[in-house]
Structures are given as structure tokens and as C-alpha cells.
Amino acid sequence: MWRVIDYYPKNIICTNSICYSLKLLTLLMAGIYIHIPFCKQRCSYCDFYTRVAPRQINDTVNAIIREMEIRRDYLKDDFIQTIYFGGGTPSLLSAEQFQRIFETLFLIFKIKNDAEITFEANPDDLTPSFFESIHSLPFNRISIGIQSFDDDELKKINRRHTGNEAIAAFQNARNAGFRNISIDLIYGLPLQTKQSWEIQLQKAFELNPEHISVYGLTYEEGTPLHKLRELGRITSAADAEMIDMHLFMLPKMESAGYEAYEISNFAKSGFRSQHNSAYWKMKPYLGLGPSAHSFDGKSRCWNVSSIKNYNQAVFANEVFTESELLSTDEKYNEYVMVSLRTKEGVDMDYLQNNFEFKYVRNFELIAKKHINDKLLIINDKNISLTTKGILISNLIIEDFIVV
Ligand code: SF4
């Protein structure tokens, strides 16, 4: 059902030609991230750059389309393997706005026929009529921000949906033909008990999504939730409780058929997020929209974090992006930071092929200590965190950082 429809040029990639195979040898796979920085209301724990400003949505969609034209060469000739609409709340866009973005995307970039195309959504947007309106668009994956099925827990973090709405949203997505659905859950919510966490997991498994992302609640400075804790109006879960909830979840995920392929991400076989996996493998991506980040393999750049300034600059052909060339230290630090969070961990071949000897030596020396403490494990040519290591992953990763 979710196919590239007629107005998208289908012959962008000729999969039958010899040229295609030869080209694949020289061209990289890349991703495109599109940031939709709007929400209907702000959740009290969130520190992402988003605004409640519905009147600015259409101008920003136009600016994103213009940005694609301006930055059409950023990924050179790379094939696009993944497209991800994140936010914010992409499900606030109308079908017509999505359609205009897709038309430009497919005209400008070489999108693979089997590209993973995801959008993030809030449960209360996912009505049957919403799905009806987007049925001809090429989405093949949806990520639903459920967080919890418990109405009291949802209220405490100012989510705008109920537990029943979350279940209905999921079922509406299935009925609309989505066969690759991810849901987000959060543990350690104010007043959440271990029993409640067990119920949330159980409800998630009953829905049987292909992918589950799970985050421990953090109290980011500047958020309303952080303020409430400072004022003593809520209490955060103790570190030991957070560890307990994480440990409690791991065997449950496994017996429900989910592979822990990254610290916060669990997938049924064949349903890992290709988009996020590409980030973790340091593949290039183009980030479009206010505050979006991009990476071309050598440097990072980021768009201005202001909807107004971004929109104005894009249309005035002014600079709206800052960039920095990554030093070898930074590249090494990033590679170790992201790959140690994954099931496969650090690939020693990759390390040896991409970094000087001193970095490989640094990694080996520190890894040895943690392997002895059973916090890291060697698996053929890869070194990854053990379950014990996952619980203090931040401390272990910090140990490897080169400054
Ligand atoms: S809907 Fe998502 S992006 Fe928007 S405020 Fe809530 S958590 Fe943040």
C-alpha cells in the first residue's frame, strides 16, 4: 500500500542496469532528516527545539523545500537509503504539506526504491481520517510517541493523549497498512512504580510493534519538570530504581522477541531502525529544517535554532548554517561514543582502518581494564558492553574520550 506513487519519478534508479551496480561501488548510502519543530503543546520533560506556533508551519514547510534546493549538493551523488521526519510533531503536517516536501525530495535526491521512510507521530493525531489523507504518500514506517499507557503518568508529564488513545492510534496505523511500527516508552516517570512499569511493558507487547525505543526519564535543566523537582513538588526516581527498571525490562524484551540492538532500542528480527543505525555507523546525512544537524563524513553543521531566523534566512539566501570540521580526536570520540551503545560495539577493524595507531592503542588499553572487570566483552573483532556495563555506560564511554 505504501508505495512511491505515480508523480514520483520511478526511474531515478535503474536497478536492472549494470551502471547501477558499478555506481553502487563508488557511491555511499546516506540519510535525510527533516525536523518539524512544532508541537500542539509542550511536554514538561522535553528540551528539544520545538514551538507551539501553528501559524508558522506552512512557511517553515516552504523554507524546508527551499533548503533542499539550496543544499542539493550536500550529499553529492549518494543514494538516499532513509528519510526521517522527526520533531517536534511531524504528524501536525497536512497531507498536502507532506506531499509538497516529497515531490521536491524525489526530484532532487536519488531515493532508493526500498528506502525506509519514517515519520514521528503523536497518538492523538493518528485518526482514521488522518491515515486516509496520507494513504498515497510513500511512508513505510511510523514512530509513535506513546511514552506510557497510564493516564496519571501521562498527565504528570503533560502529554496530550490518554492510554486508550495510544492504543487506538496504534490500531489505526495497523489498519492503515503500516507493517513497521515503532513506539516510544519512558520509564522512571514521576510516581511510576515497578509494577506500573511492568504493566506498560505488557501493554506494549500486546500491541506487538516491530520496534520499541525506551528511555529513562531525565530532568533536563530549563524544563518545567526540572523546575518542579527543584521546588520539591515531584521526586525523581533514585538511580538504583532506574537501574532496577532497566534490568527488569531486558529479559522481558528478550522473551517477547525483541533484540536489544542499542541501549535504548529493541527490534523484532529485520526491523532495526535503518535511519538510526546509519547515524551509529557514522554514515552521512543531510538535516533540513530549523535546528537540524548534518554530517558529511568530515564536518558537522547545524541550522539556526530559530524558526523565524531560519525561514527569513532561507528565503533571503542568507547563511542559516554553522559548521565545524571534526578533528581526528572528535571523530574518534564520536565513533566510540555511538558504537559502544550498540549491540555490536566497537569494530576493531573499523578502528584500525580509520584511525592512527595511537587511537587504537588508547582504545585497547582502556578496554582491557573494563574487560577484566566484566564491563566489556570481546566478540570476534568487536568489543561491546556487557549487561553490567550497560548500567554504567556513560562512565565507561567517558573513560575512552580523548581530550
Ligand atoms: S511532543 Fe515530542 S517534541 Fe513535542 S514537546 Fe512533547 S516530547 Fe517534545
XYZ file of C-alpha atoms and ligand atoms in Angstrom:
411
model
C 0.000 0.000 0.000
C 2.819 2.439 0.868
C 4.421 2.847 -2.476
C 6.095 5.562 -4.446
C 3.087 6.876 -6.281
C 2.878 7.958 -9.872
C 4.013 11.525 -9.582
C 7.341 10.478 -8.037
C 9.818 9.702 -10.813
C 10.183 5.918 -10.633
C 13.171 5.757 -12.931
C 15.545 7.677 -10.701
C 17.397 4.435 -10.086
C 17.511 1.740 -12.731
C 18.008 -1.344 -10.603
C 18.421 -3.595 -13.635
C 21.315 -1.809 -15.233
C 24.974 -2.683 -14.947
C 25.553 1.030 -14.385
C 23.604 0.749 -11.174
C 25.889 -1.972 -9.778
C 29.002 -0.085 -10.790
C 27.672 3.116 -9.315
C 26.874 1.394 -6.059
C 30.535 0.528 -5.703
C 31.501 4.178 -5.711
C 28.504 5.908 -4.146
C 27.642 5.996 -0.490
C 24.292 5.439 1.144
C 23.057 8.431 3.057
C 20.060 9.633 5.037
C 17.875 12.707 5.142
C 16.442 14.038 8.386
C 13.653 16.627 8.286
C 12.989 18.499 11.503
C 9.407 19.673 12.031
C 9.811 21.964 15.055
C 6.156 22.282 16.059
C 4.047 20.741 18.822
C 0.448 21.283 19.911
C 1.613 21.573 23.495
C 4.939 21.167 25.253
C 5.633 18.061 27.312
C 7.164 19.018 30.641
C 10.327 16.900 30.248
C 11.229 17.956 26.712
C 14.207 20.164 25.867
C 14.088 19.762 22.066
C 13.829 22.841 19.905
C 10.091 22.992 19.175
C 7.430 25.682 19.404
C 3.647 25.857 19.700
C 3.174 28.086 16.661
C 0.699 26.557 14.189
C 0.644 29.679 12.012
C 4.322 29.242 11.183
C 4.022 25.655 9.944
C 3.304 26.423 6.298
C 6.099 28.997 5.964
C 8.516 26.526 7.511
C 7.448 23.758 5.117
C 8.126 26.191 2.253
C 11.514 27.043 3.758
C 12.416 23.351 4.105
C 11.558 22.838 0.434
C 13.741 25.813 -0.462
C 16.551 24.462 1.737
C 16.514 21.213 -0.261
C 17.141 23.217 -3.418
C 19.908 25.274 -1.797
C 21.665 22.228 -0.337
C 21.059 19.778 -3.171
C 24.815 19.069 -3.453
C 25.472 18.389 0.223
C 25.204 14.611 -0.186
C 26.806 14.747 -3.628
C 25.583 11.749 -5.611
C 24.864 9.492 -2.645
C 21.818 7.257 -2.761
C 19.281 8.019 -0.064
C 18.544 4.915 1.972
C 16.499 6.549 4.734
C 14.260 9.574 5.176
C 13.136 10.508 8.667
C 10.620 13.185 9.658
C 11.306 13.974 13.325
C 10.412 16.725 15.683
C 8.574 18.153 17.219
C 5.472 16.566 15.838
C 5.563 15.778 12.113
C 2.015 14.397 12.325
C 0.859 18.031 12.608
C 1.604 18.491 8.910
C -1.239 18.164 6.445
C -1.113 15.587 3.635
C -0.702 18.442 1.172
C 2.360 19.771 3.047
C 3.933 16.309 3.197
C 3.191 15.838 -0.488
C 4.990 19.040 -1.465
C 8.039 18.003 0.563
C 8.072 14.560 -1.091
C 7.746 15.983 -4.579
C 10.907 18.045 -4.079
C 12.742 15.254 -2.255
C 12.135 12.809 -5.087
C 13.011 15.363 -7.742
C 16.296 16.435 -6.184
C 17.718 13.356 -4.490
C 18.404 9.788 -5.578
C 15.986 7.986 -3.287
C 16.369 4.211 -3.280
C 13.250 2.275 -4.188
C 13.401 0.396 -0.887
C 14.232 3.460 1.230
C 12.975 3.401 4.809
C 10.688 6.444 5.157
C 9.591 7.201 8.726
C 7.570 9.901 10.420
C 7.156 10.538 14.122
C 3.617 10.997 15.356
C 1.657 11.857 18.457
C -1.127 9.371 19.227
C -3.952 11.903 19.201
C -3.171 12.889 15.593
C -3.447 9.320 14.328
C -7.141 9.127 13.497
C -8.554 7.028 10.623
C -9.137 10.231 8.655
C -5.505 11.278 9.120
C -4.361 7.948 7.660
C -6.894 8.262 4.863
C -5.419 11.658 3.987
C -1.828 10.368 3.762
C -2.549 6.990 2.162
C -0.875 7.862 -1.160
C 2.341 9.151 0.427
C 5.396 6.882 0.458
C 5.751 6.396 4.221
C 6.556 2.817 5.223
C 7.415 3.274 8.910
C 5.850 5.230 11.758
C 7.225 6.038 15.189
C 4.503 6.735 17.755
C 5.336 8.688 20.934
C 3.280 6.692 23.406
C 5.592 7.029 26.459
C 3.070 5.358 28.830
C -0.424 3.862 28.732
C -1.224 5.174 32.218
C -3.335 8.355 32.204
C -1.940 9.663 35.506
C 1.635 9.161 34.373
C 0.860 10.876 31.062
C -0.740 13.845 32.834
C 2.306 14.294 35.065
C 4.486 14.920 32.001
C 1.847 16.976 30.170
C 1.332 14.588 27.285
C -1.747 15.418 25.229
C -3.127 11.896 24.817
C -4.554 9.156 27.018
C -3.608 5.484 27.263
C -6.693 4.444 25.293
C -5.910 6.980 22.573
C -2.432 5.499 22.288
C -3.871 2.014 21.747
C -6.408 3.326 19.216
C -3.653 5.227 17.370
C -1.586 2.073 17.088
C -4.537 0.083 15.777
C -5.398 2.825 13.292
C -1.821 2.672 11.975
C -2.085 -1.109 11.554
C -5.471 -0.827 9.862
C -3.992 1.754 7.502
C -1.431 -0.802 6.352
C 1.694 0.020 8.370
C 3.736 -3.128 8.900
C 6.695 -1.407 10.541
C 5.637 0.474 13.661
C 7.874 1.727 16.424
C 6.646 3.007 19.772
C 8.461 5.085 22.407
C 8.182 4.373 26.121
C 9.682 6.188 29.117
C 10.470 4.635 32.494
C 11.186 6.392 35.776
C 8.216 8.752 35.351
C 7.106 10.679 38.460
C 5.307 8.305 40.837
C 5.807 5.352 38.476
C 6.299 2.089 40.357
C 7.960 -1.063 39.121
C 4.509 -2.682 38.967
C 3.268 0.106 36.736
C 6.357 -0.228 34.518
C 5.592 -3.934 34.160
C 2.026 -3.080 33.080
C 3.305 -0.579 30.488
C 5.637 -3.193 29.027
C 2.850 -5.761 28.984
C 0.525 -3.385 27.147
C 3.270 -2.602 24.645
C 3.857 -6.315 23.958
C 0.114 -6.861 23.457
C 0.209 -4.332 20.613
C 3.138 -6.257 19.123
C 5.016 -3.363 17.480
C 8.048 -4.205 15.347
C 10.273 -1.800 17.278
C 10.333 -0.250 20.763
C 12.510 2.663 21.902
C 12.820 3.012 25.663
C 14.269 5.961 27.526
C 14.880 6.529 31.223
C 13.395 9.893 32.199
C 15.991 12.629 32.572
C 15.412 16.002 34.170
C 16.969 18.446 31.711
C 17.785 21.870 33.067
C 15.349 24.529 31.904
C 12.402 22.158 31.526
C 9.230 22.543 33.644
C 9.812 19.070 35.077
C 13.268 20.059 36.282
C 11.762 23.157 37.920
C 9.082 21.104 39.679
C 11.756 18.866 41.121
C 13.800 21.871 42.243
C 10.693 23.202 44.014
C 10.227 19.833 45.709
C 6.857 19.273 44.025
C 7.926 15.989 42.464
C 10.578 13.465 43.314
C 12.714 11.769 40.720
C 13.341 8.051 40.845
C 16.607 7.152 42.588
C 19.467 5.840 40.416
C 19.008 2.378 41.928
C 15.314 2.369 40.925
C 16.178 3.425 37.373
C 18.743 0.635 37.110
C 16.234 -1.803 38.557
C 13.592 -0.832 35.948
C 16.098 -1.152 33.118
C 17.306 -4.548 34.315
C 13.723 -5.687 34.827
C 12.904 -4.783 31.218
C 15.781 -6.590 29.480
C 14.665 -10.243 29.895
C 11.052 -9.222 29.233
C 12.065 -7.675 25.906
C 14.043 -10.754 25.027
C 11.245 -13.188 25.796
C 8.804 -11.023 23.821
C 11.105 -11.399 20.796
C 12.882 -8.033 20.816
C 16.619 -7.824 20.234
C 18.425 -5.152 22.283
C 20.431 -3.774 19.357
C 21.230 -0.478 21.062
C 20.981 0.618 24.709
C 17.596 2.288 24.170
C 16.344 0.382 21.126
C 14.722 -3.014 20.726
C 13.583 -4.617 17.495
C 11.953 -7.727 16.126
C 14.161 -9.565 13.644
C 14.626 -7.471 10.487
C 13.139 -4.306 11.989
C 16.090 -2.360 13.355
C 15.766 1.349 12.576
C 17.890 1.774 9.447
C 17.968 5.532 9.900
C 19.359 5.476 13.433
C 21.685 2.577 12.628
C 23.207 4.724 9.871
C 23.904 7.501 12.415
C 25.655 4.999 14.634
C 27.767 3.828 11.706
C 28.815 7.419 11.028
C 27.160 7.488 7.605
C 26.460 10.912 6.075
C 23.101 12.601 6.419
C 21.503 15.894 5.495
C 19.420 17.580 8.176
C 16.751 20.005 6.941
C 14.699 22.488 8.943
C 15.322 24.752 11.943
C 17.998 23.367 14.307
C 18.616 20.257 12.172
C 22.157 18.861 12.119
C 24.002 17.409 9.120
C 27.138 15.299 8.731
C 29.094 14.719 5.525
C 31.724 12.341 6.909
C 34.204 15.119 7.682
C 32.301 18.003 9.202
C 29.132 18.669 11.117
C 26.826 21.553 10.535
C 23.698 22.763 12.211
C 20.895 25.071 11.178
C 19.929 28.059 13.269
C 17.640 27.166 16.193
C 15.017 29.777 15.489
C 12.030 29.221 13.225
C 11.796 32.915 12.379
C 15.508 33.387 11.648
C 15.666 30.139 9.674
C 12.669 30.996 7.495
C 13.911 34.530 6.839
C 17.488 33.478 6.065
C 16.481 30.663 3.722
C 14.321 32.948 1.598
C 16.806 35.821 1.676
C 19.625 33.482 0.580
C 21.484 34.316 3.764
C 23.552 31.951 5.859
C 21.474 29.840 8.234
C 24.016 27.126 8.979
C 27.141 26.923 11.084
C 29.688 24.187 10.658
C 32.806 22.737 12.172
C 35.400 20.446 10.720
C 35.785 17.463 13.008
C 39.294 16.875 14.330
C 40.546 13.283 14.428
C 40.067 13.320 18.216
C 36.431 14.328 17.752
C 35.839 11.698 15.088
C 37.359 9.035 17.317
C 35.336 10.188 20.345
C 32.122 10.173 18.337
C 32.763 6.767 16.859
C 33.473 5.237 20.283
C 30.524 7.035 21.929
C 27.912 5.908 19.439
C 29.202 2.443 18.650
C 29.675 1.394 22.270
C 25.950 1.920 22.764
C 25.165 -0.662 20.085
C 24.965 -4.427 20.433
C 27.889 -4.901 18.016
C 30.013 -2.330 19.862
C 33.330 -1.047 18.550
C 34.560 -2.747 15.382
C 38.325 -3.106 15.787
C 38.775 -3.429 12.012
C 36.976 -0.110 11.503
C 39.088 1.485 14.227
C 42.340 0.210 12.691
C 41.358 1.204 9.161
C 40.177 4.690 10.037
C 42.397 5.901 12.885
C 46.105 6.171 13.592
C 47.815 3.642 15.804
C 47.747 5.887 18.904
C 43.916 5.839 18.913
C 43.770 2.069 18.524
C 46.311 1.718 21.333
C 44.338 4.083 23.579
C 41.190 2.105 22.969
C 42.845 -1.265 23.600
C 44.477 -0.161 26.853
C 41.267 1.181 28.355
C 39.157 -1.672 27.000
C 41.470 -4.213 28.646
C 40.735 -2.817 32.108
C 36.958 -2.932 31.522
C 37.122 -6.411 30.018
C 38.840 -7.599 33.201
C 36.033 -6.009 35.230
C 33.455 -7.754 33.010
C 32.026 -4.428 31.836
C 33.090 -5.030 28.227
C 33.249 -8.229 26.247
C 35.187 -9.283 23.126
C 33.219 -10.933 20.380
C 35.485 -11.845 17.471
C 36.698 -8.421 16.253
C 34.146 -6.385 18.167
C 34.154 -5.061 21.717
C 30.821 -4.260 23.336
C 29.200 -3.527 26.683
C 28.046 -6.379 28.937
C 24.719 -6.025 30.768
C 26.707 -4.887 33.823
C 28.497 -2.378 31.576
C 25.269 -1.006 30.106
C 24.191 0.135 33.555
C 27.190 2.456 33.835
C 27.676 3.030 30.111
C 28.181 6.791 30.472
C 31.103 6.299 32.849
C 32.710 3.683 30.631
C 32.315 5.773 27.469
C 33.764 8.802 29.291
C 36.858 6.752 30.036
C 37.625 6.412 26.323
C 37.228 10.084 25.464
C 40.372 11.719 24.136
C 40.790 15.398 25.094
S 5.580 16.116 21.548
Fe 7.728 15.412 21.483
S 8.892 17.155 20.725
Fe 6.869 17.944 21.320
S 7.175 18.683 23.410
Fe 6.453 16.570 23.548
S 8.318 15.300 23.636
Fe 8.912 17.353 22.905
